[in-house]
XYZ file of C-alpha atoms in Angstrom:
363
model
C -58.255 136.299 -5.089
C -61.302 136.476 -4.012
C -58.895 135.862 -1.068
C -55.312 136.633 -0.017
C -52.756 133.837 -0.236
C -54.462 130.678 1.015
C -56.277 132.656 3.675
C -57.587 135.339 1.409
C -58.436 132.900 -1.334
C -60.979 131.311 0.999
C -62.081 135.242 1.807
C -73.203 145.980 -13.276
C -79.827 159.610 -14.846
C -82.942 158.744 -16.078
C -85.772 159.807 -13.786
C -85.753 156.383 -12.194
C -82.030 156.475 -11.480
C -82.198 160.018 -10.165
C -85.065 159.113 -7.853
C -83.193 156.090 -6.502
C -80.093 158.212 -5.919
C -82.197 160.681 -3.937
C -83.818 157.852 -2.028
C -80.514 156.336 -0.903
C -79.111 159.734 0.014
C -82.223 160.940 1.867
C -82.173 160.928 5.671
C -84.918 159.115 7.498
C -87.874 161.498 7.750
C -91.621 161.529 7.536
C -92.846 162.204 4.014
C -95.045 165.242 3.427
C -98.432 164.722 1.747
C -97.922 164.173 -1.997
C -94.147 163.808 -1.562
C -92.359 160.641 -2.738
C -90.074 159.478 0.023
C -88.277 156.168 -0.470
C -86.174 154.406 2.167
C -82.544 153.500 1.700
C -81.692 149.800 1.832
C -84.602 147.714 3.049
C -83.166 144.567 4.708
C -84.729 141.205 3.896
C -84.636 138.063 5.998
C -82.675 135.314 4.209
C -82.991 132.868 7.086
C -79.291 131.954 6.970
C -75.983 133.145 8.375
C -74.018 132.550 5.161
C -71.829 135.282 3.715
C -73.037 136.275 0.279
C -70.409 137.639 -2.096
C -72.247 136.412 -5.209
C -75.337 138.363 -6.301
C -77.370 138.330 -9.513
C -80.207 140.859 -9.637
C -82.744 140.036 -12.358
C -85.517 142.487 -11.446
C -87.161 144.138 -8.482
C -88.788 140.800 -7.671
C -86.169 138.250 -8.657
C -82.602 137.932 -7.366
C -80.093 135.154 -6.663
C -77.492 134.959 -3.870
C -74.453 132.701 -3.714
C -72.240 132.345 -0.674
C -70.381 130.342 1.895
C -71.105 126.746 2.923
C -72.412 125.880 -0.544
C -75.397 128.225 -0.132
C -77.504 129.529 -3.028
C -80.774 131.381 -2.435
C -83.429 132.784 -4.786
C -86.330 135.196 -4.328
C -89.138 135.869 -6.777
C -91.204 138.189 -4.580
C -88.858 141.093 -3.923
C -87.089 139.497 -0.946
C -90.127 138.767 1.168
C -89.212 135.116 0.941
C -85.918 133.459 0.046
C -85.864 129.862 -1.118
C -82.847 127.693 -0.426
C -81.887 126.307 -3.843
C -78.371 125.195 -2.913
C -76.915 122.464 -5.105
C -77.211 119.033 -3.558
C -74.041 118.076 -1.718
C -72.445 121.529 -2.076
C -72.190 122.106 1.651
C -70.740 118.672 2.338
C -68.202 119.248 -0.437
C -67.165 122.513 1.224
C -67.949 124.613 -1.841
C -67.539 128.368 -1.469
C -69.697 130.226 -3.985
C -68.385 133.696 -4.802
C -70.133 134.589 -8.041
C -73.451 133.904 -9.734
C -74.884 135.145 -13.035
C -78.620 134.768 -13.732
C -80.506 135.164 -16.984
C -83.979 135.009 -15.406
C -85.848 133.357 -12.535
C -85.025 129.870 -13.772
C -81.552 129.963 -15.375
C -78.379 130.737 -13.450
C -74.670 129.872 -13.451
C -72.719 129.769 -10.171
C -68.976 129.726 -9.537
C -67.343 128.004 -6.568
C -63.774 129.119 -5.836
C -60.649 127.503 -4.499
C -57.494 125.714 -5.472
C -57.731 122.737 -7.823
C -61.053 120.920 -7.831
C -62.612 123.390 -5.380
C -63.095 125.687 -8.389
C -66.272 124.576 -10.149
C -69.070 125.948 -12.302
C -72.665 124.761 -11.836
C -75.739 125.555 -13.901
C -79.493 125.374 -13.307
C -82.409 125.665 -15.756
C -85.249 125.050 -13.298
C -84.869 127.751 -10.671
C -82.322 125.812 -8.632
C -84.378 122.645 -8.184
C -81.530 120.798 -9.870
C -77.975 121.770 -10.753
C -75.514 120.360 -13.290
C -71.783 120.673 -12.810
C -70.402 121.922 -16.146
C -66.786 122.546 -15.140
C -64.433 121.235 -12.486
C -60.890 122.566 -12.405
C -58.350 119.771 -12.734
C -55.248 121.992 -12.565
C -53.942 122.389 -9.027
C -52.248 125.649 -10.061
C -55.502 127.334 -11.097
C -57.837 129.238 -8.772
C -60.973 130.688 -10.359
C -62.322 134.001 -9.027
C -65.114 135.481 -11.157
C -67.340 134.941 -14.137
C -69.352 137.175 -16.457
C -71.739 136.816 -19.405
C -72.058 138.983 -22.486
C -75.491 137.479 -23.242
C -77.372 134.287 -22.430
C -74.905 132.152 -24.403
C -71.462 133.742 -24.292
C -69.494 134.078 -21.077
C -66.058 133.935 -19.464
C -64.529 132.908 -16.167
C -61.073 133.876 -14.932
C -58.428 132.185 -12.834
C -55.408 133.593 -11.031
C -52.253 133.312 -13.142
C -51.045 129.927 -14.308
C -47.591 129.850 -15.888
C -47.403 133.631 -15.461
C -50.698 134.588 -17.122
C -54.329 134.875 -16.044
C -56.286 131.905 -17.319
C -59.602 132.481 -19.094
C -62.444 129.973 -19.569
C -65.000 130.517 -22.313
C -68.524 129.241 -22.919
C -70.686 129.612 -26.040
C -73.699 127.643 -24.833
C -74.845 129.442 -21.706
C -72.427 127.694 -19.352
C -73.211 124.113 -20.364
C -69.608 123.597 -21.487
C -66.329 125.489 -21.009
C -62.959 125.688 -22.771
C -59.669 127.286 -21.728
C -58.740 130.090 -24.133
C -55.205 130.355 -25.567
C -52.920 132.412 -23.338
C -50.912 134.045 -26.152
C -53.015 137.225 -26.054
C -52.764 137.640 -22.261
C -50.019 139.922 -20.881
C -47.585 138.561 -18.328
C -48.832 138.827 -14.755
C -46.860 140.874 -12.251
C -45.197 139.197 -9.322
C -47.901 138.371 -6.726
C -50.740 139.543 -8.989
C -54.142 137.863 -8.794
C -57.856 138.617 -8.668
C -60.051 139.125 -5.582
C -63.067 136.851 -5.079
C -64.750 139.482 -2.939
C -67.895 140.499 -4.810
C -68.143 138.654 -8.134
C -66.961 141.849 -9.836
C -63.322 141.152 -10.659
C -64.433 140.167 -14.178
C -67.192 142.282 -15.779
C -68.492 142.847 -19.305
C -70.392 145.498 -21.246
C -71.895 144.962 -24.669
C -71.259 141.988 -26.925
C -67.465 141.758 -26.753
C -65.847 143.997 -24.121
C -64.639 142.586 -20.807
C -62.440 143.867 -17.978
C -60.411 142.034 -15.335
C -59.399 143.618 -11.991
C -56.178 142.742 -10.191
C -54.367 143.261 -6.924
C -51.661 141.788 -4.714
C -48.773 143.153 -6.798
C -46.781 146.382 -6.771
C -49.430 147.948 -9.050
C -53.184 147.348 -9.141
C -54.127 146.895 -12.775
C -57.224 146.604 -14.980
C -56.978 144.388 -18.042
C -59.316 144.927 -21.010
C -60.313 142.722 -23.925
C -62.450 143.824 -26.851
C -62.735 140.377 -28.417
C -64.266 138.253 -25.670
C -61.022 137.378 -23.983
C -58.762 136.420 -26.857
C -56.407 139.422 -26.554
C -55.885 141.766 -23.589
C -54.181 145.034 -22.698
C -53.183 146.000 -19.151
C -53.390 149.464 -17.566
C -52.192 150.611 -14.157
C -54.800 152.066 -11.820
C -54.245 154.622 -9.022
C -55.909 152.368 -6.441
C -53.476 151.394 -3.636
C -51.360 148.308 -4.205
C -48.039 146.939 -2.996
C -49.499 144.381 -0.593
C -51.409 141.083 -0.996
C -54.442 142.711 0.662
C -54.620 145.726 -1.675
C -55.850 146.310 -5.182
C -58.923 146.686 -7.375
C -61.730 144.544 -5.958
C -64.715 145.553 -8.111
C -65.509 147.041 -11.511
C -68.672 148.387 -13.149
C -69.089 149.680 -16.722
C -72.291 151.444 -17.846
C -71.175 151.091 -21.472
C -68.004 150.079 -23.249
C -66.149 153.312 -22.347
C -67.307 154.580 -18.930
C -66.302 152.589 -15.870
C -65.635 152.742 -12.149
C -63.116 150.770 -10.142
C -63.228 150.337 -6.365
C -60.978 148.608 -3.864
C -58.333 149.491 -1.342
C -57.058 147.375 1.562
C -59.567 144.822 2.825
C -58.046 144.593 6.310
C -60.229 146.381 8.858
C -57.265 147.953 10.650
C -55.801 149.515 7.491
C -56.769 152.762 5.790
C -57.809 152.783 2.120
C -57.082 156.167 0.573
C -57.784 156.564 -3.142
C -60.138 153.583 -3.044
C -61.885 154.435 -6.334
C -61.019 155.516 -9.848
C -62.853 156.276 -13.113
C -62.288 155.813 -16.825
C -63.958 157.315 -19.907
C -61.896 155.488 -22.538
C -62.678 151.825 -21.947
C -59.964 151.511 -19.307
C -56.976 152.765 -21.326
C -56.540 155.389 -18.603
C -57.773 155.657 -15.015
C -58.099 158.800 -12.897
C -58.420 158.757 -9.104
C -61.689 160.023 -7.651
C -61.370 163.538 -6.241
C -63.342 162.503 -3.168
C -63.187 158.700 -2.882
C -65.094 156.519 -0.448
C -63.642 156.808 3.033
C -62.847 153.098 3.323
C -62.285 149.894 1.381
C -65.097 149.047 -1.040
C -65.537 145.652 -2.675
C -68.606 146.134 -4.923
C -69.907 148.817 -7.274
C -72.915 149.248 -9.594
C -74.371 151.967 -11.795
C -77.895 153.024 -10.884
C -80.563 152.063 -13.401
C -80.728 154.265 -16.514
C -78.177 156.671 -15.047
C -75.131 158.166 -16.709
C -73.764 159.667 -13.485
C -75.061 157.855 -10.376
C -73.574 154.691 -8.882
C -73.294 152.868 -5.566
C -70.217 151.350 -3.903
C -70.447 148.951 -0.970
C -68.136 147.437 1.594
C -68.023 146.202 5.186
C -68.299 149.749 6.611
C -71.068 151.159 4.439
C -72.562 152.251 1.136
C -71.404 155.289 -0.826
C -73.214 157.199 -3.548
C -71.795 159.177 -6.467
C -73.895 161.449 -8.678
C -71.038 162.662 -10.886
C -69.801 159.467 -12.472
C -67.494 158.367 -9.671
C -65.527 161.573 -9.220
C -66.900 162.266 -5.732
C -68.575 159.957 -3.220
C -70.442 160.318 0.045
C -71.547 157.691 2.532
C -75.310 157.170 2.629
C -75.624 153.970 4.713
C -73.464 152.335 7.404
C -74.546 148.719 6.886
C -72.074 146.017 5.896
C -72.389 144.700 2.335
C -69.921 142.965 0.050
C -71.627 143.193 -3.326
C -74.279 145.227 -5.156
C -76.244 144.897 -8.397
C -78.959 146.958 -10.104
C -81.634 146.133 -12.670
C -83.265 147.837 -15.623
C -86.623 148.113 -13.853
C -85.264 150.504 -11.244
C -84.147 148.211 -8.435
C -80.868 147.669 -6.614
C -79.850 144.760 -4.397
C -76.971 144.317 -1.954
C -75.700 141.323 0.019
C -72.963 140.486 2.497
C -71.992 138.827 5.750
C -74.256 137.091 8.279
C -76.936 136.425 5.674
C -77.406 140.125 4.920
C -79.454 141.035 1.850
C -81.292 144.248 1.064
C -83.206 145.967 -1.705
C -83.899 149.560 -2.777
C -86.373 150.477 -5.487
C -88.357 153.274 -7.067
C -91.964 152.726 -8.002
């Protein structure tokens, strides 16, 4: 729900990974001669006050941001400069971008959220110079939250329940066209259950066919899994707090088809979020609470590059690091970020409110 009710609806260890984990955990200090000392997040100037909940990290040089007021930005020089590549008319149409998936510096697919026609999918093949709308939701009951791609051709998008089941869109041509999948293989939704459009991570994939969907708002926060690109699903309860429209699983990350991390909690600033993370080692058939979870609500999570044990979780009150696969976490940065993504070349990016965007890398 990438928002709660109407109000909240408009609210992815080698040496490289180990080095980045050490960098983010390291306190600010002067490096000794010959010692590699990397900073934590290095903020970049986006030149805008938009809130970015959509983030697609391609490499240490290229990343895309999607956010409020129809804003889409792209950098190809590691964040030194951000180019406004927002779709023409998106701001005037009141589009709220909450997710973006990029294949490279030129091709990207962005999701705008909202009830009815506010939910749209747009695609670019020229670095954002032009955009083509490939899907506009015509069902007033649907509200799309997240999208994910298995490869450059096959992808899915998910909507909050319609007629008692989550609705899934499918593309087989890189987002140029979309079709609603049959709902027969989708379990019944719980009363009040929906997805959170908080970080673009309520629908994530790993490998050619596996995909997971995160839920909240109901009596139990669940994770749904499909091993056939969204045709059939199974649902599993998670230990992350639920029982309120503001609570549930907000973000997922899988480093392969079996090992995953879920983060969430209660997004309200005045509410505590105990047990805000959980882990699975069996593709989501079972979830165990983290022994030492993040100390507050977290909306985004990502595995560090080439790491089997290190990951980052982000939220409005800071960034947490785990080096044991999500079992224990510790806060390593106090900055506010909503989403995080890492790349194969050893870089991580984060983005959030007030135009915030940052990068960490190992060279």
